[in-house]
Amino acid sequence: MRKFLLGLVMLPIVTMSQTLEECQQAAERNYPLIRQYDLIGKTTQLTVANIQKGWLPQVSAQAQATYQSDVTAWPGEMKTMMTGMGIDMKGLKKDQYRVGIDVQQTIYDGGAISSQKAVAREQGRVQEAQTEVNLYNVRKRVNEMYFSLLMLDEHILLNHDLQELLAGNERKLQAMVKGGTAAESDWQSVKAERLNARQQATSLESQKRMLTAMLSTFCGIEVREVRKPVMSVAVIQQQTGQRPELRALDAQIGLFNAQEKALNSALMPKLSVFAQGYYGYPGLNMFEDMMSHDWSLNGIIGARLTWNIGALYTRKNDKAKLQLQRDLTESNREVFLFNNRLEQIQQNEEISRYQQLMADDEEIIVLRSAVRKAAESKLSHGIIDVNDLVREINQENAARVQQSIHEIEMLKEIYDNKFTTNN
């Protein structure tokens, strides 16, 4: 998934997107969070590279100057004897100096460096998984705006049909007024209703422009129009294994396992070789330094075995903490799966409900259309007044709007279900 998303960044930006899938992909490319994938990967590589350098020789330089209250000296009798022999035994000076370099090379670290690298890699995977979760939620935001635009398009289309229908009846009434078979107030009433529908169209167009601009900005492309997805009522249940939230939880478990292995390596002994060299006074030859206060070069090489058993003091509690974190993560997984199943049940029920409603929508529209046509005929024969006709026209339009709402809402529930199951 990471490679796929990174590949999307390299795709050229298109100038128009119509399908929901195109908008989702464009939004993921455009969302600033996508850049974190590359940053997390590079950071992890640098961290691992730095840890690996623990196998390189560790070099430190030091300089020190000290003044001691007392120094090693010859016993008085021996010093008197040596003076009598003509030997000038000055003794060590209380002020001492040294400038040196220490070099240490790790031979065996008990797996400490390897475990540190494993922990760093797992931390990178956790960050990438969480970024994927945040990017996945971008789809839901796109869905909300996309289906809202679809709903507005349907309302605008139905409003246009309503205006055409009202305009046709307005022309008929105008002719009837001229012929003296209808009152001018009837014609004015229908005209007012048409102007009211035109005002609604103006409001709908304004909402569409605003929402289109928002979706275009969110996706980073110019969205000129949206295309209604092909209707499919196939519902997928109990398939949530591909949700990025679950992969993020798996990454957390992997991190805890790596941290537990690091606890084991902390108990292992460490073997290293070292070399120390310094220039100063006194040197390693104490007798010569007692006779001469000259600075000298000195060096030591050797091997060192260290075994810090202090990690035993907290090992039990550290392992218990990691196990508690695993248990908490598994509990979060169960909670997520439980809520996900509830969400699927709700979505499936909503889809089924809209299917049942839509089964009657077409028949309702046919009936409302027939009643409206009958009302138009009755009005032309003077059987009903214009208010009855307007009411029937509005009821027919309301039935068409209701059908549109049911269809778009069902499509949205289907795509919400796809989001819930990641299918």
CSV table of C-alpha atoms in Angstrom, one decimal:
chain,number,residue,atom,x,y,z
A,1,MET,CA,0.0,0.0,0.0
A,2,ARG,CA,2.9,2.4,0.9
A,3,LYS,CA,4.6,1.9,-2.5
A,4,PHE,CA,1.2,2.3,-4.3
A,5,LEU,CA,0.5,5.6,-2.5
A,6,LEU,CA,4.1,6.9,-3.1
A,7,GLY,CA,3.6,6.0,-6.8
A,8,LEU,CA,0.5,8.1,-6.9
A,9,VAL,CA,2.5,11.1,-6.0
A,10,MET,CA,4.5,10.9,-9.2
A,11,LEU,CA,1.3,10.8,-11.4
A,12,PRO,CA,0.5,14.0,-13.3
A,13,ILE,CA,-2.4,16.1,-12.0
A,14,VAL,CA,-5.4,15.8,-14.3
A,15,THR,CA,-7.6,18.7,-15.1
A,16,MET,CA,-11.0,17.1,-14.5
A,17,SER,CA,-12.3,14.2,-12.4
A,18,GLN,CA,-15.8,12.8,-12.6
A,19,THR,CA,-15.9,9.4,-11.0
A,20,LEU,CA,-15.8,8.9,-7.2
A,21,GLU,CA,-12.7,6.7,-7.5
A,22,GLU,CA,-10.8,9.4,-9.4
A,23,CYS,CA,-11.7,12.0,-6.7
A,24,GLN,CA,-10.6,9.6,-3.9
A,25,GLN,CA,-7.2,8.9,-5.6
A,26,ALA,CA,-6.7,12.6,-6.4
A,27,ALA,CA,-7.5,13.6,-2.8
A,28,GLU,CA,-4.9,11.0,-1.4
A,29,ARG,CA,-2.3,12.4,-3.8
A,30,ASN,CA,-3.1,16.0,-2.8
A,31,TYR,CA,-3.4,15.5,0.9
A,32,PRO,CA,-0.3,16.9,2.7
A,33,LEU,CA,-0.1,13.7,4.9
A,34,ILE,CA,1.0,11.7,1.9
A,35,ARG,CA,4.4,13.3,2.1
A,36,GLN,CA,5.0,11.8,5.6
A,37,TYR,CA,5.5,8.4,4.0
A,38,ASP,CA,8.8,9.4,2.4
A,39,LEU,CA,9.8,11.3,5.5
A,40,ILE,CA,9.1,8.4,7.8
A,41,GLY,CA,11.0,6.0,5.6
A,42,LYS,CA,14.1,8.3,5.4
A,43,THR,CA,14.0,8.9,9.1
A,44,THR,CA,13.9,5.2,9.9
A,45,GLN,CA,16.8,4.5,7.5
A,46,LEU,CA,18.9,7.2,9.2
A,47,THR,CA,18.1,5.9,12.6
A,48,VAL,CA,19.0,2.3,11.7
A,49,ALA,CA,22.2,3.5,10.0
A,50,ASN,CA,23.2,5.4,13.2
A,51,ILE,CA,22.6,2.4,15.4
A,52,GLN,CA,24.7,0.2,13.0
A,53,LYS,CA,27.6,2.5,13.6
A,54,GLY,CA,27.7,1.1,17.1
A,55,TRP,CA,30.0,-1.6,15.6
A,56,LEU,CA,32.6,1.0,14.6
A,57,PRO,CA,35.5,1.8,17.0
A,58,GLN,CA,34.5,4.3,19.6
A,59,VAL,CA,37.2,7.0,20.0
A,60,SER,CA,37.3,9.5,22.7
A,61,ALA,CA,40.0,12.2,23.4
A,62,GLN,CA,40.6,13.6,26.8
A,63,ALA,CA,42.9,16.1,28.6
A,64,GLN,CA,43.2,16.5,32.4
A,65,ALA,CA,45.2,18.4,34.9
A,66,THR,CA,45.1,17.5,38.6
A,67,TYR,CA,46.7,18.5,41.9
A,68,GLN,CA,46.9,15.9,44.6
A,69,SER,CA,47.2,16.4,48.3
A,70,ASP,CA,49.8,13.6,48.4
A,71,VAL,CA,51.7,11.3,46.0
A,72,THR,CA,53.5,8.0,46.1
A,73,ALA,CA,57.0,8.5,47.7
A,74,TRP,CA,60.0,6.5,48.8
A,75,PRO,CA,60.3,5.8,52.5
A,76,GLY,CA,62.6,8.2,54.3
A,77,GLU,CA,65.4,5.7,55.0
A,78,MET,CA,65.5,4.5,51.4
A,79,LYS,CA,65.6,8.1,50.1
A,80,THR,CA,68.5,8.9,52.5
A,81,MET,CA,70.3,5.8,51.3
A,82,MET,CA,69.9,6.7,47.7
A,83,THR,CA,71.0,10.2,48.3
A,84,GLY,CA,74.1,8.8,49.9
A,85,MET,CA,74.7,6.8,46.8
A,86,GLY,CA,74.5,10.0,44.7
A,87,ILE,CA,71.1,9.2,43.3
A,88,ASP,CA,68.7,12.2,43.2
A,89,MET,CA,65.3,10.9,44.0
A,90,LYS,CA,63.0,13.8,43.5
A,91,GLY,CA,59.7,11.9,43.9
A,92,LEU,CA,56.4,12.5,42.1
A,93,LYS,CA,55.0,16.0,41.7
A,94,LYS,CA,51.6,16.8,43.2
A,95,ASP,CA,50.5,18.5,39.9
A,96,GLN,CA,49.9,15.9,37.2
A,97,TYR,CA,48.9,16.2,33.5
A,98,ARG,CA,47.8,14.0,30.7
A,99,VAL,CA,46.4,14.3,27.1
A,100,GLY,CA,45.3,11.0,25.6
A,101,ILE,CA,43.0,9.0,23.3
A,102,ASP,CA,40.9,6.0,24.2
A,103,VAL,CA,39.8,3.5,21.5
A,104,GLN,CA,37.2,0.8,22.2
A,105,GLN,CA,36.0,-1.8,19.7
A,106,THR,CA,32.9,-4.0,20.5
A,107,ILE,CA,33.4,-7.7,19.7
A,108,TYR,CA,30.2,-9.1,21.1
A,109,ASP,CA,27.2,-7.0,22.3
A,110,GLY,CA,24.7,-9.8,23.1
A,111,GLY,CA,22.4,-8.7,20.3
A,112,ALA,CA,21.9,-5.2,21.6
A,113,ILE,CA,22.6,-3.4,18.4
A,114,SER,CA,20.5,-5.8,16.4
A,115,SER,CA,17.5,-5.4,18.7
A,116,GLN,CA,17.8,-1.6,18.7
A,117,LYS,CA,17.6,-1.7,14.9
A,118,ALA,CA,14.6,-4.0,15.0
A,119,VAL,CA,12.9,-1.6,17.4
A,120,ALA,CA,13.6,1.4,15.2
A,121,ARG,CA,12.2,-0.4,12.1
A,122,GLU,CA,9.1,-1.4,14.0
A,123,GLN,CA,8.6,2.2,15.2
A,124,GLY,CA,8.8,3.3,11.6
A,125,ARG,CA,6.2,0.7,10.6
A,126,VAL,CA,3.9,2.0,13.4
A,127,GLN,CA,4.2,5.6,12.1
A,128,GLU,CA,3.5,4.5,8.5
A,129,ALA,CA,0.5,2.4,9.5
A,130,GLN,CA,-1.0,5.4,11.5
A,131,THR,CA,-0.4,7.6,8.5
A,132,GLU,CA,-2.2,5.1,6.3
A,133,VAL,CA,-5.1,5.2,8.7
A,134,ASN,CA,-5.3,9.0,8.4
A,135,LEU,CA,-5.1,8.8,4.6
A,136,TYR,CA,-7.8,6.2,4.5
A,137,ASN,CA,-10.2,8.5,6.3
A,138,VAL,CA,-9.7,11.0,3.5
A,139,ARG,CA,-12.0,8.7,1.4
A,140,LYS,CA,-14.9,9.2,3.7
A,141,ARG,CA,-14.6,13.0,3.5
A,142,VAL,CA,-14.5,12.7,-0.3
A,143,ASN,CA,-17.6,10.5,-0.2
A,144,GLU,CA,-19.5,13.1,1.8
A,145,MET,CA,-18.8,15.9,-0.6
A,146,TYR,CA,-19.2,13.8,-3.7
A,147,PHE,CA,-22.7,12.4,-2.8
A,148,SER,CA,-23.8,15.8,-1.6
A,149,LEU,CA,-22.9,17.1,-5.1
A,150,LEU,CA,-24.8,14.3,-6.7
A,151,MET,CA,-27.8,15.1,-4.6
A,152,LEU,CA,-27.6,18.8,-5.6
A,153,ASP,CA,-27.4,17.8,-9.3
A,154,GLU,CA,-30.5,15.7,-9.0
A,155,HIS,CA,-32.4,18.5,-7.2
A,156,ILE,CA,-31.3,21.0,-9.9
A,157,LEU,CA,-32.5,18.7,-12.6
A,158,LEU,CA,-35.8,18.1,-11.0
A,159,ASN,CA,-36.2,21.9,-10.3
A,160,HIS,CA,-35.6,22.5,-14.0
A,161,ASP,CA,-38.3,20.0,-14.9
A,162,LEU,CA,-40.6,21.7,-12.3
A,163,GLN,CA,-40.0,25.1,-13.9
A,164,GLU,CA,-40.7,23.7,-17.4
A,165,LEU,CA,-44.0,22.1,-16.1
A,166,LEU,CA,-45.1,25.3,-14.4
A,167,ALA,CA,-44.1,27.4,-17.4
A,168,GLY,CA,-46.2,25.2,-19.7
A,169,ASN,CA,-49.3,25.6,-17.4
A,170,GLU,CA,-48.5,29.3,-17.1
A,171,ARG,CA,-48.7,29.7,-20.9
A,172,LYS,CA,-52.0,27.7,-21.0
A,173,LEU,CA,-53.5,29.9,-18.3
A,174,GLN,CA,-52.3,33.0,-20.1
A,175,ALA,CA,-54.2,31.9,-23.2
A,176,MET,CA,-57.3,31.0,-21.1
A,177,VAL,CA,-57.2,34.5,-19.5
A,178,LYS,CA,-57.2,36.0,-23.0
A,179,GLY,CA,-60.1,33.8,-23.9
A,180,GLY,CA,-62.0,34.7,-20.8
A,181,THR,CA,-62.1,31.2,-19.4
A,182,ALA,CA,-59.7,31.8,-16.5
A,183,ALA,CA,-59.1,34.6,-14.0
A,184,GLU,CA,-55.9,36.6,-14.2
A,185,SER,CA,-55.2,35.7,-10.5
A,186,ASP,CA,-54.9,32.0,-11.6
A,187,TRP,CA,-52.2,32.9,-14.1
A,188,GLN,CA,-50.4,35.0,-11.5
A,189,SER,CA,-50.5,32.2,-9.0
A,190,VAL,CA,-48.8,29.8,-11.3
A,191,LYS,CA,-46.3,32.4,-12.4
A,192,ALA,CA,-45.4,33.2,-8.8
A,193,GLU,CA,-44.9,29.4,-8.2
A,194,ARG,CA,-42.6,29.3,-11.2
A,195,LEU,CA,-40.6,32.3,-9.9
A,196,ASN,CA,-40.4,30.6,-6.5
A,197,ALA,CA,-38.9,27.5,-8.2
A,198,ARG,CA,-36.4,29.7,-10.0
A,199,GLN,CA,-35.3,31.2,-6.7
A,200,GLN,CA,-34.8,27.7,-5.4
A,201,ALA,CA,-32.7,26.9,-8.5
A,202,THR,CA,-30.5,29.9,-7.8
A,203,SER,CA,-29.9,28.7,-4.3
A,204,LEU,CA,-29.1,25.2,-5.4
A,205,GLU,CA,-26.7,26.4,-8.1
A,206,SER,CA,-24.9,28.6,-5.5
A,207,GLN,CA,-24.6,25.6,-3.1
A,208,LYS,CA,-23.2,23.5,-6.0
A,209,ARG,CA,-20.6,26.0,-6.9
A,210,MET,CA,-19.4,26.2,-3.3
A,211,LEU,CA,-19.3,22.5,-2.8
A,212,THR,CA,-17.6,21.9,-6.2
A,213,ALA,CA,-14.9,24.5,-5.2
A,214,MET,CA,-14.4,22.7,-1.9
A,215,LEU,CA,-14.1,19.3,-3.5
A,216,SER,CA,-11.7,20.6,-6.2
A,217,THR,CA,-9.5,22.2,-3.5
A,218,PHE,CA,-9.6,19.0,-1.4
A,219,CYS,CA,-8.6,16.8,-4.4
A,220,GLY,CA,-6.2,19.2,-6.0
A,221,ILE,CA,-7.9,19.0,-9.4
A,222,GLU,CA,-10.6,20.8,-11.2
A,223,VAL,CA,-13.9,18.9,-10.6
A,224,ARG,CA,-16.3,20.1,-13.2
A,225,GLU,CA,-19.0,17.6,-12.7
A,226,VAL,CA,-19.6,14.4,-10.8
A,227,ARG,CA,-20.8,11.1,-12.3
A,228,LYS,CA,-23.3,8.9,-10.6
A,229,PRO,CA,-21.8,5.5,-9.7
A,230,VAL,CA,-23.3,2.4,-11.3
A,231,MET,CA,-25.8,1.1,-8.8
A,232,SER,CA,-24.9,-2.1,-7.1
A,233,VAL,CA,-26.6,-3.4,-4.1
A,234,ALA,CA,-24.2,-6.3,-3.4
A,235,VAL,CA,-23.4,-6.0,0.3
A,236,ILE,CA,-20.2,-7.4,1.7
A,237,GLN,CA,-20.3,-8.5,5.3
A,238,GLN,CA,-17.8,-9.5,8.0
A,239,GLN,CA,-14.7,-8.7,5.8
A,240,THR,CA,-12.7,-6.1,7.7
A,241,GLY,CA,-9.2,-7.7,7.5
A,242,GLN,CA,-8.0,-5.1,5.1
A,243,ARG,CA,-8.8,-2.1,7.2
A,244,PRO,CA,-5.6,0.0,7.8
A,245,GLU,CA,-6.6,0.3,11.5
A,246,LEU,CA,-6.1,-3.4,11.9
A,247,ARG,CA,-2.7,-3.2,10.2
A,248,ALA,CA,-1.8,-0.4,12.6
A,249,LEU,CA,-2.6,-2.6,15.5
A,250,ASP,CA,-0.5,-5.4,14.1
A,251,ALA,CA,2.4,-2.9,13.8
A,252,GLN,CA,2.0,-2.0,17.4
A,253,ILE,CA,2.2,-5.7,18.4
A,254,GLY,CA,5.3,-6.0,16.3
A,255,LEU,CA,6.9,-3.1,18.1
A,256,PHE,CA,6.1,-4.7,21.5
A,257,ASN,CA,7.7,-8.0,20.4
A,258,ALA,CA,10.9,-6.2,19.3
A,259,GLN,CA,11.0,-4.3,22.6
A,260,GLU,CA,10.8,-7.6,24.5
A,261,LYS,CA,13.7,-9.0,22.5
A,262,ALA,CA,15.7,-5.9,23.4
A,263,LEU,CA,15.0,-6.7,27.1
A,264,ASN,CA,16.7,-10.1,26.6
A,265,SER,CA,19.7,-8.6,24.9
A,266,ALA,CA,20.2,-6.2,27.8
A,267,LEU,CA,21.0,-9.2,30.0
A,268,MET,CA,23.8,-10.5,27.8
A,269,PRO,CA,27.5,-9.9,28.6
A,270,LYS,CA,29.5,-7.5,26.4
A,271,LEU,CA,33.0,-8.2,25.1
A,272,SER,CA,35.3,-5.5,23.7
A,273,VAL,CA,38.9,-4.7,23.1
A,274,PHE,CA,40.4,-1.3,23.9
A,275,ALA,CA,43.6,0.7,23.6
A,276,GLN,CA,44.5,3.8,25.6
A,277,GLY,CA,47.4,6.1,24.9
A,278,TYR,CA,48.4,9.4,26.6
A,279,TYR,CA,51.2,11.9,26.8
A,280,GLY,CA,51.8,13.4,30.1
A,281,TYR,CA,53.2,13.2,33.6
A,282,PRO,CA,53.5,10.9,35.4
A,283,GLY,CA,53.7,8.0,33.1
A,284,LEU,CA,53.3,4.3,33.7
A,285,ASN,CA,57.0,3.9,34.9
A,286,MET,CA,56.6,5.4,38.4
A,287,PHE,CA,60.3,4.9,39.3
A,288,GLU,CA,61.6,6.9,36.3
A,289,ASP,CA,59.0,9.6,37.0
A,290,MET,CA,60.2,9.9,40.5
A,291,MET,CA,63.7,10.7,39.2
A,292,SER,CA,62.6,12.9,36.3
A,293,HIS,CA,59.6,15.1,35.9
A,294,ASP,CA,59.6,14.9,32.1
A,295,TRP,CA,56.4,14.1,30.1
A,296,SER,CA,56.3,10.7,28.3
A,297,LEU,CA,54.2,8.7,25.9
A,298,ASN,CA,52.3,5.8,27.5
A,299,GLY,CA,49.9,3.1,26.2
A,300,ILE,CA,47.7,0.2,27.3
A,301,ILE,CA,45.9,-2.4,25.2
A,302,GLY,CA,43.5,-5.1,26.5
A,303,ALA,CA,40.2,-6.8,26.4
A,304,ARG,CA,37.2,-6.1,28.6
A,305,LEU,CA,34.2,-8.3,29.5
A,306,THR,CA,31.3,-6.5,31.2
A,307,TRP,CA,28.0,-8.0,32.4
A,308,ASN,CA,25.5,-5.5,33.9
A,309,ILE,CA,23.0,-7.5,35.8
A,310,GLY,CA,21.1,-4.3,36.8
A,311,ALA,CA,18.5,-5.1,34.0
A,312,LEU,CA,17.4,-8.0,36.1
A,313,TYR,CA,15.9,-5.6,38.7
A,314,THR,CA,13.3,-4.2,36.3
A,315,ARG,CA,13.0,-7.1,33.8
A,316,LYS,CA,9.9,-8.7,35.4
A,317,ASN,CA,8.0,-5.3,35.5
A,318,ASP,CA,9.2,-4.3,32.0
A,319,LYS,CA,7.9,-7.6,30.5
A,320,ALA,CA,4.6,-7.2,32.4
A,321,LYS,CA,4.2,-3.7,31.0
A,322,LEU,CA,4.8,-4.9,27.5
A,323,GLN,CA,2.2,-7.7,28.0
A,324,LEU,CA,-0.3,-5.2,29.4
A,325,GLN,CA,0.3,-3.1,26.3
A,326,ARG,CA,-0.3,-6.1,24.1
A,327,ASP,CA,-3.5,-6.9,25.9
A,328,LEU,CA,-4.7,-3.3,25.5
A,329,THR,CA,-3.9,-3.4,21.8
A,330,GLU,CA,-5.8,-6.7,21.4
A,331,SER,CA,-8.7,-5.1,23.3
A,332,ASN,CA,-8.7,-2.2,21.0
A,333,ARG,CA,-8.8,-4.6,18.1
A,334,GLU,CA,-11.9,-6.4,19.5
A,335,VAL,CA,-13.5,-3.0,20.1
A,336,PHE,CA,-12.8,-1.9,16.5
A,337,LEU,CA,-14.1,-5.2,15.1
A,338,PHE,CA,-17.2,-5.0,17.3
A,339,ASN,CA,-18.0,-1.5,16.3
A,340,ASN,CA,-17.3,-2.3,12.6
A,341,ARG,CA,-19.7,-5.2,12.7
A,342,LEU,CA,-22.4,-2.9,14.2
A,343,GLU,CA,-21.7,-0.4,11.5
A,344,GLN,CA,-22.1,-3.0,8.8
A,345,ILE,CA,-25.4,-4.2,10.2
A,346,GLN,CA,-26.7,-0.7,10.3
A,347,GLN,CA,-25.5,0.0,6.7
A,348,ASN,CA,-26.9,-3.2,5.4
A,349,GLU,CA,-30.3,-2.5,7.0
A,350,GLU,CA,-30.3,1.0,5.5
A,351,ILE,CA,-29.5,-0.4,2.1
A,352,SER,CA,-32.4,-2.9,2.4
A,353,ARG,CA,-34.7,-0.1,3.6
A,354,TYR,CA,-33.9,2.1,0.6
A,355,GLN,CA,-34.4,-0.8,-1.7
A,356,GLN,CA,-37.9,-1.3,-0.4
A,357,LEU,CA,-38.7,2.4,-0.6
A,358,MET,CA,-37.4,2.6,-4.1
A,359,ALA,CA,-39.6,-0.3,-5.1
A,360,ASP,CA,-42.7,2.0,-4.6
A,361,ASP,CA,-41.1,5.3,-5.7
A,362,GLU,CA,-41.7,4.7,-9.4
A,363,GLU,CA,-45.3,3.7,-8.9
A,364,ILE,CA,-45.9,6.8,-6.7
A,365,ILE,CA,-44.5,9.0,-9.4
A,366,VAL,CA,-46.7,7.4,-12.1
A,367,LEU,CA,-49.7,8.0,-9.9
A,368,ARG,CA,-48.8,11.5,-9.0
A,369,SER,CA,-48.1,12.3,-12.7
A,370,ALA,CA,-51.5,10.9,-13.7
A,371,VAL,CA,-53.2,13.0,-11.0
A,372,ARG,CA,-51.4,16.1,-12.1
A,373,LYS,CA,-52.4,15.5,-15.7
A,374,ALA,CA,-56.0,15.0,-14.6
A,375,ALA,CA,-55.8,18.2,-12.6
A,376,GLU,CA,-54.6,20.1,-15.7
A,377,SER,CA,-57.5,18.7,-17.6
A,378,LYS,CA,-60.0,19.6,-14.9
A,379,LEU,CA,-58.6,23.1,-14.7
A,380,SER,CA,-59.1,23.6,-18.4
A,381,HIS,CA,-62.7,22.6,-17.9
A,382,GLY,CA,-63.2,24.8,-14.9
A,383,ILE,CA,-63.8,21.8,-12.5
A,384,ILE,CA,-61.0,22.8,-10.0
A,385,ASP,CA,-59.1,26.0,-9.2
A,386,VAL,CA,-55.5,26.7,-9.9
A,387,ASN,CA,-54.5,26.0,-6.3
A,388,ASP,CA,-55.4,22.4,-6.6
A,389,LEU,CA,-53.3,22.1,-9.8
A,390,VAL,CA,-50.3,23.8,-8.1
A,391,ARG,CA,-50.7,21.4,-5.2
A,392,GLU,CA,-50.7,18.4,-7.5
A,393,ILE,CA,-47.7,19.7,-9.4
A,394,ASN,CA,-45.7,20.2,-6.1
A,395,GLN,CA,-46.7,16.7,-4.9
A,396,GLU,CA,-45.5,15.1,-8.1
A,397,ASN,CA,-42.2,17.0,-7.9
A,398,ALA,CA,-41.9,16.0,-4.2
A,399,ALA,CA,-42.3,12.4,-5.2
A,400,ARG,CA,-39.6,12.7,-7.8
A,401,VAL,CA,-37.3,14.5,-5.3
A,402,GLN,CA,-38.0,11.7,-2.8
A,403,GLN,CA,-37.1,9.0,-5.4
A,404,SER,CA,-33.8,10.9,-6.1
A,405,ILE,CA,-33.0,11.1,-2.4
A,406,HIS,CA,-33.6,7.4,-1.9
A,407,GLU,CA,-31.4,6.5,-4.8
A,408,ILE,CA,-28.5,8.8,-3.8
A,409,GLU,CA,-28.8,7.8,-0.1
A,410,MET,CA,-28.7,4.2,-1.0
A,411,LEU,CA,-25.6,4.7,-3.2
A,412,LYS,CA,-24.0,6.5,-0.4
A,413,GLU,CA,-24.7,3.7,2.0
A,414,ILE,CA,-23.3,1.2,-0.4
A,415,TYR,CA,-20.1,3.2,-0.7
A,416,ASP,CA,-20.0,3.7,3.1
A,417,ASN,CA,-20.2,0.0,3.4
A,418,LYS,CA,-17.3,-0.4,1.0
A,419,PHE,CA,-15.4,2.1,3.2
A,420,THR,CA,-16.3,0.1,6.4
A,421,THR,CA,-15.1,-3.2,4.9
A,422,ASN,CA,-12.3,-1.7,2.7
A,423,ASN,CA,-13.6,-3.6,-0.3
